[in-house]
């Protein structure tokens, strides 16, 4: 069979080698492949694997043989799922491979900001030492208040690390959960986002991106945060109004930010809307890699290969996500209990 994989820069050597060894025609396409080029390649493809590339209606309609689209990752916002359903193309993601991993990444950003590690690191590299002056004064996570937006599996891991691990007070905003459910996860329920923002020393974003959460944190929300608070986002860039974030940092509405995700990826040092974020001691930028550990990639490759083989062998593809967009599918899928 012909299998097309986009975003070849994200290496999955076990998946690639296994599919080639089985005799399949594997076509690798780079990040930023054009819609036209991708549509041409999938015209005779049986399986499409993608991570970041937009999979539009035009691409799906150009692929009459396509059995399924495998997102080797979690987010499915780049896939036109209604178009896929109309054409009998199953869509599946790999939702469980990095839940703890991404939470650890978020916590690493939070504690680095709390202890002013970027500024101290720069001082050590340029001056060789830093004396205990107020400039370098950090803060404890213990007895701070950590606010979590979205208490899904990653948010719950973050809550456990902050609360049980570091004795922080944990607040959470998630309209889909009751106060009792949040209490079981070690968090206090906030009925509205503003209440969480006003009380939190650290705000960590872990919700999904949809029409309701697009720019959920914007100028009005930043102005409600403590001037000493820091924002962490390892979920999706567009949940935060990034232009408002730059203003919030410039004007001191908040103290810092740790970001692993951005609306427009990749970033660039110049000529990018978010280039002004570079070079700040109170901002940590990582390249959408909080998921990228040895253990998580092993799980990702194993699950991705399983889903591909299900499609190749004509079996229903297993859906492990609880995302309603994937649960709405009726053909070629099998839902995990």
mmCIF file of C-alpha atoms in Angstrom:
data_model
loop_
_atom_site.group_PDB
_atom_site.id
_atom_site.type_symbol
_atom_site.label_atom_id
_atom_site.label_comp_id
_atom_site.label_asym_id
_atom_site.label_seq_id
_atom_site.Cartn_x
_atom_site.Cartn_y
_atom_site.Cartn_z
ATOM 1 C CA UNK A 1 0.000 0.000 0.000
ATOM 2 C CA UNK A 2 0.982 3.627 -0.343
ATOM 3 C CA UNK A 3 1.379 5.493 2.927
ATOM 4 C CA UNK A 4 2.089 9.221 3.060
ATOM 5 C CA UNK A 5 3.629 10.775 6.177
ATOM 6 C CA UNK A 6 3.873 14.533 6.546
ATOM 7 C CA UNK A 7 6.097 16.433 8.972
ATOM 8 C CA UNK A 8 9.073 14.175 8.369
ATOM 9 C CA UNK A 9 11.197 16.382 10.642
ATOM 10 C CA UNK A 10 9.517 14.654 13.586
ATOM 11 C CA UNK A 11 11.361 11.374 13.323
ATOM 12 C CA UNK A 12 9.562 8.092 14.032
ATOM 13 C CA UNK A 13 12.207 5.618 12.848
ATOM 14 C CA UNK A 14 10.517 2.473 14.178
ATOM 15 C CA UNK A 15 7.283 3.285 12.358
ATOM 16 C CA UNK A 16 9.070 4.135 9.113
ATOM 17 C CA UNK A 17 11.354 1.090 9.188
ATOM 18 C CA UNK A 18 8.542 -1.316 10.033
ATOM 19 C CA UNK A 19 6.254 -0.093 7.265
ATOM 20 C CA UNK A 20 9.077 -0.234 4.707
ATOM 21 C CA UNK A 21 10.096 -3.724 5.854
ATOM 22 C CA UNK A 22 6.514 -4.861 5.306
ATOM 23 C CA UNK A 23 6.830 -3.734 1.703
ATOM 24 C CA UNK A 24 4.680 -0.628 1.787
ATOM 25 C CA UNK A 25 5.477 2.457 -0.276
ATOM 26 C CA UNK A 26 6.210 5.116 2.320
ATOM 27 C CA UNK A 27 6.388 8.714 1.100
ATOM 28 C CA UNK A 28 7.832 11.286 3.518
ATOM 29 C CA UNK A 29 6.927 14.957 3.123
ATOM 30 C CA UNK A 30 8.498 17.924 4.936
ATOM 31 C CA UNK A 31 6.967 20.469 7.259
ATOM 32 C CA UNK A 32 5.230 23.189 5.299
ATOM 33 C CA UNK A 33 4.321 21.001 2.314
ATOM 34 C CA UNK A 34 1.833 22.867 0.150
ATOM 35 C CA UNK A 35 -1.797 21.834 -0.103
ATOM 36 C CA UNK A 36 -1.292 21.214 -3.820
ATOM 37 C CA UNK A 37 1.726 18.952 -3.349
ATOM 38 C CA UNK A 38 0.081 16.996 -0.548
ATOM 39 C CA UNK A 39 -3.109 16.549 -2.568
ATOM 40 C CA UNK A 40 -1.052 15.185 -5.458
ATOM 41 C CA UNK A 41 0.764 12.684 -3.237
ATOM 42 C CA UNK A 42 -2.382 11.360 -1.516
ATOM 43 C CA UNK A 43 -4.250 10.884 -4.805
ATOM 44 C CA UNK A 44 -3.368 7.171 -4.744
ATOM 45 C CA UNK A 45 -2.592 6.777 -1.031
ATOM 46 C CA UNK A 46 -4.244 4.296 1.316
ATOM 47 C CA UNK A 47 -3.138 5.832 4.629
ATOM 48 C CA UNK A 48 -2.151 9.386 5.558
ATOM 49 C CA UNK A 49 -0.052 10.036 8.640
ATOM 50 C CA UNK A 50 0.242 13.632 9.828
ATOM 51 C CA UNK A 51 1.307 15.656 12.821
ATOM 52 C CA UNK A 52 1.092 19.372 12.032
ATOM 53 C CA UNK A 53 0.209 19.669 8.330
ATOM 54 C CA UNK A 54 -3.313 21.003 7.625
ATOM 55 C CA UNK A 55 -5.481 18.265 6.127
ATOM 56 C CA UNK A 56 -8.138 20.181 4.230
ATOM 57 C CA UNK A 57 -11.265 19.150 2.389
ATOM 58 C CA UNK A 58 -9.391 19.563 -0.889
ATOM 59 C CA UNK A 59 -6.755 17.061 0.214
ATOM 60 C CA UNK A 60 -9.327 14.542 1.408
ATOM 61 C CA UNK A 61 -11.377 14.843 -1.780
ATOM 62 C CA UNK A 62 -8.226 14.252 -3.818
ATOM 63 C CA UNK A 63 -7.693 10.842 -2.170
ATOM 64 C CA UNK A 64 -10.428 8.387 -3.252
ATOM 65 C CA UNK A 65 -8.516 5.341 -1.916
ATOM 66 C CA UNK A 66 -7.764 6.831 1.492
ATOM 67 C CA UNK A 67 -8.776 4.557 4.373
ATOM 68 C CA UNK A 68 -7.715 6.695 7.284
ATOM 69 C CA UNK A 69 -5.804 9.643 8.662
ATOM 70 C CA UNK A 70 -3.513 8.888 11.606
ATOM 71 C CA UNK A 71 -2.518 11.908 13.682
ATOM 72 C CA UNK A 72 0.712 10.824 15.362
ATOM 73 C CA UNK A 73 0.069 13.135 18.270
ATOM 74 C CA UNK A 74 -2.952 14.457 20.127
ATOM 75 C CA UNK A 75 -4.452 17.602 18.591
ATOM 76 C CA UNK A 76 -6.800 17.150 15.632
ATOM 77 C CA UNK A 77 -7.585 20.806 14.894
ATOM 78 C CA UNK A 78 -5.694 20.714 11.594
ATOM 79 C CA UNK A 79 -7.910 17.965 10.141
ATOM 80 C CA UNK A 80 -11.211 18.674 8.376
ATOM 81 C CA UNK A 81 -13.036 15.889 10.193
ATOM 82 C CA UNK A 82 -16.494 16.589 8.681
ATOM 83 C CA UNK A 83 -14.964 16.199 5.217
ATOM 84 C CA UNK A 84 -13.279 12.973 6.268
ATOM 85 C CA UNK A 85 -16.556 11.581 7.608
ATOM 86 C CA UNK A 86 -18.376 12.506 4.404
ATOM 87 C CA UNK A 87 -15.845 10.505 2.403
ATOM 88 C CA UNK A 88 -15.671 7.513 4.741
ATOM 89 C CA UNK A 89 -12.145 8.292 5.913
ATOM 90 C CA UNK A 90 -11.478 7.318 9.526
ATOM 91 C CA UNK A 91 -9.547 9.799 11.674
ATOM 92 C CA UNK A 92 -7.590 8.676 14.727
ATOM 93 C CA UNK A 93 -5.112 10.289 17.091
ATOM 94 C CA UNK A 94 -2.723 9.030 19.780
ATOM 95 C CA UNK A 95 -4.096 10.712 22.910
ATOM 96 C CA UNK A 96 -2.452 8.899 25.815
ATOM 97 C CA UNK A 97 1.254 8.673 25.047
ATOM 98 C CA UNK A 98 2.482 11.862 26.767
ATOM 99 C CA UNK A 99 0.030 12.870 29.480
ATOM 100 C CA UNK A 100 2.547 12.730 32.324
ATOM 101 C CA UNK A 101 5.335 13.871 30.020
ATOM 102 C CA UNK A 102 3.654 17.129 28.999
ATOM 103 C CA UNK A 103 2.636 17.841 32.593
ATOM 104 C CA UNK A 104 6.274 17.427 33.624
ATOM 105 C CA UNK A 105 7.234 19.875 30.884
ATOM 106 C CA UNK A 106 4.710 22.411 32.141
ATOM 107 C CA UNK A 107 5.983 21.997 35.677
ATOM 108 C CA UNK A 108 9.568 22.459 34.510
ATOM 109 C CA UNK A 109 8.602 25.780 32.900
ATOM 110 C CA UNK A 110 6.775 26.845 36.053
ATOM 111 C CA UNK A 111 9.573 26.070 38.473
ATOM 112 C CA UNK A 112 12.152 27.630 36.139
ATOM 113 C CA UNK A 113 10.197 30.885 36.163
ATOM 114 C CA UNK A 114 9.636 30.688 39.915
ATOM 115 C CA UNK A 115 13.364 30.345 40.568
ATOM 116 C CA UNK A 116 14.392 32.824 37.828
ATOM 117 C CA UNK A 117 16.554 30.226 36.132
ATOM 118 C CA UNK A 118 16.672 31.940 32.705
ATOM 119 C CA UNK A 119 17.950 35.166 34.234
ATOM 120 C CA UNK A 120 20.396 33.367 36.502
ATOM 121 C CA UNK A 121 21.629 31.211 33.651
ATOM 122 C CA UNK A 122 22.276 34.276 31.510
ATOM 123 C CA UNK A 123 24.093 35.963 34.394
ATOM 124 C CA UNK A 124 26.310 32.947 34.942
ATOM 125 C CA UNK A 125 27.136 32.641 31.246
ATOM 126 C CA UNK A 126 28.006 36.327 30.860
ATOM 127 C CA UNK A 127 29.358 37.290 34.300
ATOM 128 C CA UNK A 128 30.359 33.993 35.879
ATOM 129 C CA UNK A 129 28.532 34.559 39.185
ATOM 130 C CA UNK A 130 25.497 36.132 40.875
ATOM 131 C CA UNK A 131 25.347 37.317 44.475
ATOM 132 C CA UNK A 132 22.096 37.011 46.491
ATOM 133 C CA UNK A 133 20.631 40.366 45.495
ATOM 134 C CA UNK A 134 16.886 41.166 45.187
ATOM 135 C CA UNK A 135 17.218 40.948 41.381
ATOM 136 C CA UNK A 136 17.574 37.177 41.642
ATOM 137 C CA UNK A 137 14.999 36.592 44.348
ATOM 138 C CA UNK A 138 12.818 33.611 43.456
ATOM 139 C CA UNK A 139 9.704 32.199 45.039
ATOM 140 C CA UNK A 140 8.584 28.852 46.423
ATOM 141 C CA UNK A 141 5.994 26.688 44.713
ATOM 142 C CA UNK A 142 5.010 25.475 48.185
ATOM 143 C CA UNK A 143 2.199 27.636 49.603
ATOM 144 C CA UNK A 144 1.769 29.382 46.242
ATOM 145 C CA UNK A 145 -1.506 29.102 44.335
ATOM 146 C CA UNK A 146 -1.414 27.249 41.031
ATOM 147 C CA UNK A 147 -4.396 27.767 38.743
ATOM 148 C CA UNK A 148 -5.073 25.142 36.073
ATOM 149 C CA UNK A 149 -7.277 25.878 33.072
ATOM 150 C CA UNK A 150 -8.658 22.547 31.888
ATOM 151 C CA UNK A 151 -8.510 19.557 34.229
ATOM 152 C CA UNK A 152 -8.160 16.764 31.701
ATOM 153 C CA UNK A 153 -5.533 14.069 32.088
ATOM 154 C CA UNK A 154 -2.574 16.424 31.654
ATOM 155 C CA UNK A 155 -4.152 19.032 33.909
ATOM 156 C CA UNK A 156 -4.788 16.389 36.562
ATOM 157 C CA UNK A 157 -1.161 15.310 36.465
ATOM 158 C CA UNK A 158 -0.145 18.938 36.849
ATOM 159 C CA UNK A 159 -2.517 19.291 39.806
ATOM 160 C CA UNK A 160 -1.011 16.246 41.504
ATOM 161 C CA UNK A 161 2.550 17.468 40.996
ATOM 162 C CA UNK A 162 1.785 20.936 42.329
ATOM 163 C CA UNK A 163 -0.445 19.891 45.202
ATOM 164 C CA UNK A 164 0.706 16.529 46.499
ATOM 165 C CA UNK A 165 4.254 17.022 45.276
ATOM 166 C CA UNK A 166 4.981 20.644 46.179
ATOM 167 C CA UNK A 167 2.223 21.571 48.693
ATOM 168 C CA UNK A 168 0.775 24.311 46.509
ATOM 169 C CA UNK A 169 -2.861 25.290 46.677
ATOM 170 C CA UNK A 170 -4.408 24.134 43.389
ATOM 171 C CA UNK A 171 -7.371 25.847 41.730
ATOM 172 C CA UNK A 172 -8.977 24.653 38.520
ATOM 173 C CA UNK A 173 -11.398 26.013 35.956
ATOM 174 C CA UNK A 174 -13.186 23.391 33.883
ATOM 175 C CA UNK A 175 -16.938 23.758 33.311
ATOM 176 C CA UNK A 176 -17.222 20.060 32.512
ATOM 177 C CA UNK A 177 -16.282 18.890 36.015
ATOM 178 C CA UNK A 178 -18.021 19.182 39.352
ATOM 179 C CA UNK A 179 -16.423 20.439 42.540
ATOM 180 C CA UNK A 180 -16.468 16.865 43.880
ATOM 181 C CA UNK A 181 -14.654 15.531 40.832
ATOM 182 C CA UNK A 182 -12.038 18.256 41.064
ATOM 183 C CA UNK A 183 -11.559 17.567 44.749
ATOM 184 C CA UNK A 184 -10.744 13.952 43.891
ATOM 185 C CA UNK A 185 -7.998 15.279 41.624
ATOM 186 C CA UNK A 186 -6.617 17.561 44.330
ATOM 187 C CA UNK A 187 -8.047 20.837 43.034
ATOM 188 C CA UNK A 188 -10.569 23.427 44.181
ATOM 189 C CA UNK A 189 -13.193 24.340 41.598
ATOM 190 C CA UNK A 190 -13.464 27.921 40.352
ATOM 191 C CA UNK A 191 -16.850 28.654 38.837
ATOM 192 C CA UNK A 192 -15.408 31.220 36.458
ATOM 193 C CA UNK A 193 -12.041 31.928 34.884
ATOM 194 C CA UNK A 194 -11.643 35.399 36.383
ATOM 195 C CA UNK A 195 -11.868 34.005 39.900
ATOM 196 C CA UNK A 196 -8.998 31.626 39.131
ATOM 197 C CA UNK A 197 -6.868 34.314 37.495
ATOM 198 C CA UNK A 198 -7.246 36.760 40.376
ATOM 199 C CA UNK A 199 -6.043 34.241 42.961
ATOM 200 C CA UNK A 200 -3.280 32.381 41.134
ATOM 201 C CA UNK A 201 0.466 32.908 41.332
ATOM 202 C CA UNK A 202 0.934 30.574 38.375
ATOM 203 C CA UNK A 203 -1.633 29.889 35.651
ATOM 204 C CA UNK A 204 -1.143 26.749 33.559
ATOM 205 C CA UNK A 205 -3.201 26.172 30.413
ATOM 206 C CA UNK A 206 -4.296 22.593 29.690
ATOM 207 C CA UNK A 207 -7.613 22.904 27.876
ATOM 208 C CA UNK A 208 -8.381 21.884 24.304
ATOM 209 C CA UNK A 209 -8.587 24.442 21.513
ATOM 210 C CA UNK A 210 -12.046 24.975 20.057
ATOM 211 C CA UNK A 211 -14.334 27.877 19.230
ATOM 212 C CA UNK A 212 -15.110 28.382 22.922
ATOM 213 C CA UNK A 213 -11.502 28.429 24.088
ATOM 214 C CA UNK A 214 -9.936 30.401 21.220
ATOM 215 C CA UNK A 215 -8.259 33.430 22.848
ATOM 216 C CA UNK A 216 -9.754 32.366 26.170
ATOM 217 C CA UNK A 217 -6.960 34.310 27.878
ATOM 218 C CA UNK A 218 -6.781 37.799 26.393
ATOM 219 C CA UNK A 219 -6.231 41.385 27.437
ATOM 220 C CA UNK A 220 -9.125 41.486 29.911
ATOM 221 C CA UNK A 221 -7.967 38.272 31.514
ATOM 222 C CA UNK A 222 -4.322 39.348 31.769
ATOM 223 C CA UNK A 223 -5.393 42.524 33.537
ATOM 224 C CA UNK A 224 -7.156 40.410 36.166
ATOM 225 C CA UNK A 225 -4.005 38.423 36.975
ATOM 226 C CA UNK A 226 -1.569 39.344 39.716
ATOM 227 C CA UNK A 227 1.321 41.482 38.520
ATOM 228 C CA UNK A 228 3.587 38.852 40.116
ATOM 229 C CA UNK A 229 1.926 35.918 38.329
ATOM 230 C CA UNK A 230 3.310 33.791 35.501
ATOM 231 C CA UNK A 231 1.470 32.110 32.633
ATOM 232 C CA UNK A 232 2.360 28.615 31.376
ATOM 233 C CA UNK A 233 0.974 27.297 28.099
ATOM 234 C CA UNK A 234 1.780 23.798 26.804
ATOM 235 C CA UNK A 235 -1.635 23.185 25.228
ATOM 236 C CA UNK A 236 -2.363 25.215 22.074
ATOM 237 C CA UNK A 237 -1.035 28.641 21.191
ATOM 238 C CA UNK A 238 -4.353 30.127 20.087
ATOM 239 C CA UNK A 239 -5.950 29.590 23.502
ATOM 240 C CA UNK A 240 -3.945 32.685 24.479
ATOM 241 C CA UNK A 241 -4.201 35.997 22.660
ATOM 242 C CA UNK A 242 -0.479 36.219 22.038
ATOM 243 C CA UNK A 243 -0.474 39.883 21.054
ATOM 244 C CA UNK A 244 -2.189 40.649 24.342
ATOM 245 C CA UNK A 245 0.436 38.528 26.106
ATOM 246 C CA UNK A 246 3.218 40.650 24.642
ATOM 247 C CA UNK A 247 1.461 43.787 25.910
ATOM 248 C CA UNK A 248 0.965 42.157 29.308
ATOM 249 C CA UNK A 249 4.698 41.483 29.560
ATOM 250 C CA UNK A 250 5.692 44.889 28.185
ATOM 251 C CA UNK A 251 3.421 46.775 30.574
ATOM 252 C CA UNK A 252 3.940 44.590 33.629
ATOM 253 C CA UNK A 253 0.440 43.193 33.925
ATOM 254 C CA UNK A 254 2.085 39.819 34.644
ATOM 255 C CA UNK A 255 5.588 38.815 35.704
ATOM 256 C CA UNK A 256 6.512 36.159 33.168
ATOM 257 C CA UNK A 257 5.523 33.394 30.777
ATOM 258 C CA UNK A 258 6.637 29.901 29.825
ATOM 259 C CA UNK A 259 5.429 28.843 26.379
ATOM 260 C CA UNK A 260 5.828 25.628 24.416
ATOM 261 C CA UNK A 261 3.042 26.226 21.862
ATOM 262 C CA UNK A 262 2.301 29.064 19.464
ATOM 263 C CA UNK A 263 -0.406 29.963 16.972
ATOM 264 C CA UNK A 264 2.116 30.321 14.179
ATOM 265 C CA UNK A 265 4.809 27.642 14.301
ATOM 266 C CA UNK A 266 7.745 27.535 13.919
ATOM 267 C CA UNK A 267 8.924 30.722 15.579
ATOM 268 C CA UNK A 268 11.735 32.843 14.179
ATOM 269 C CA UNK A 269 14.139 35.278 15.821
ATOM 270 C CA UNK A 270 13.023 38.026 13.424
ATOM 271 C CA UNK A 271 10.078 38.785 11.145
ATOM 272 C CA UNK A 272 7.594 36.736 13.145
ATOM 273 C CA UNK A 273 4.642 38.150 15.124
ATOM 274 C CA UNK A 274 6.097 36.615 18.282
ATOM 275 C CA UNK A 275 9.726 37.615 17.698
ATOM 276 C CA UNK A 276 9.379 40.271 20.458
ATOM 277 C CA UNK A 277 9.221 37.426 22.996
ATOM 278 C CA UNK A 278 12.861 36.502 22.426
ATOM 279 C CA UNK A 279 15.620 37.893 24.632
ATOM 280 C CA UNK A 280 13.542 38.351 27.794
ATOM 281 C CA UNK A 281 14.753 37.047 31.140
ATOM 282 C CA UNK A 282 11.165 36.518 32.286
ATOM 283 C CA UNK A 283 10.071 34.442 29.272
ATOM 284 C CA UNK A 284 10.950 30.829 28.504
ATOM 285 C CA UNK A 285 10.275 29.607 24.970
ATOM 286 C CA UNK A 286 10.516 25.942 24.022
ATOM 287 C CA UNK A 287 9.850 24.593 20.503
ATOM 288 C CA UNK A 288 6.655 22.544 21.049
ATOM 289 C CA UNK A 289 8.698 19.730 22.549
ATOM 290 C CA UNK A 290 7.330 19.141 26.045
ATOM 291 C CA UNK A 291 6.106 15.797 24.691
ATOM 292 C CA UNK A 292 9.549 14.792 23.442
ATOM 293 C CA UNK A 293 11.120 12.244 25.767
ATOM 294 C CA UNK A 294 12.534 8.809 25.091
ATOM 295 C CA UNK A 295 9.698 7.075 26.911
ATOM 296 C CA UNK A 296 6.918 9.135 25.339
ATOM 297 C CA UNK A 297 8.282 8.644 21.825
ATOM 298 C CA UNK A 298 8.412 4.882 22.389
ATOM 299 C CA UNK A 299 4.741 4.946 23.331
ATOM 300 C CA UNK A 300 3.893 7.223 20.399
ATOM 301 C CA UNK A 301 5.602 5.003 17.847
ATOM 302 C CA UNK A 302 4.018 1.822 19.234
ATOM 303 C CA UNK A 303 0.513 3.278 19.188
ATOM 304 C CA UNK A 304 0.961 4.906 15.780
ATOM 305 C CA UNK A 305 2.128 1.652 14.260
ATOM 306 C CA UNK A 306 -0.836 -0.213 15.778
ATOM 307 C CA UNK A 307 -3.303 2.261 14.263
ATOM 308 C CA UNK A 308 -1.607 2.102 10.857
ATOM 309 C CA UNK A 309 -1.681 -1.688 10.846
ATOM 310 C CA UNK A 310 -5.376 -1.686 11.684
ATOM 311 C CA UNK A 311 -6.050 0.457 8.632
ATOM 312 C CA UNK A 312 -3.687 -1.531 6.407
ATOM 313 C CA UNK A 313 -5.327 -4.825 7.405
ATOM 314 C CA UNK A 314 -8.849 -3.524 6.880
ATOM 315 C CA UNK A 315 -9.811 -3.604 10.549
ATOM 316 C CA UNK A 316 -11.692 -0.836 12.374
ATOM 317 C CA UNK A 317 -9.214 1.672 13.757
ATOM 318 C CA UNK A 318 -9.267 2.012 17.540
ATOM 319 C CA UNK A 319 -10.314 5.412 18.909
ATOM 320 C CA UNK A 320 -9.000 6.035 22.429
ATOM 321 C CA UNK A 321 -9.768 9.753 22.548
ATOM 322 C CA UNK A 322 -12.886 11.178 24.182
ATOM 323 C CA UNK A 323 -12.929 14.135 21.795
ATOM 324 C CA UNK A 324 -16.529 14.469 20.534
ATOM 325 C CA UNK A 325 -15.284 15.171 17.012
ATOM 326 C CA UNK A 326 -13.734 11.723 16.876
ATOM 327 C CA UNK A 327 -16.574 10.061 18.774
ATOM 328 C CA UNK A 328 -19.008 11.325 16.104
ATOM 329 C CA UNK A 329 -17.496 8.952 13.542
ATOM 330 C CA UNK A 330 -19.637 6.005 12.503
ATOM 331 C CA UNK A 331 -17.597 4.155 9.874
ATOM 332 C CA UNK A 332 -14.350 2.233 10.123
ATOM 333 C CA UNK A 333 -13.757 2.922 13.814
ATOM 334 C CA UNK A 334 -13.864 1.029 17.100
ATOM 335 C CA UNK A 335 -14.231 2.934 20.351
ATOM 336 C CA UNK A 336 -12.202 1.950 23.390
ATOM 337 C CA UNK A 337 -14.345 1.415 26.491
#
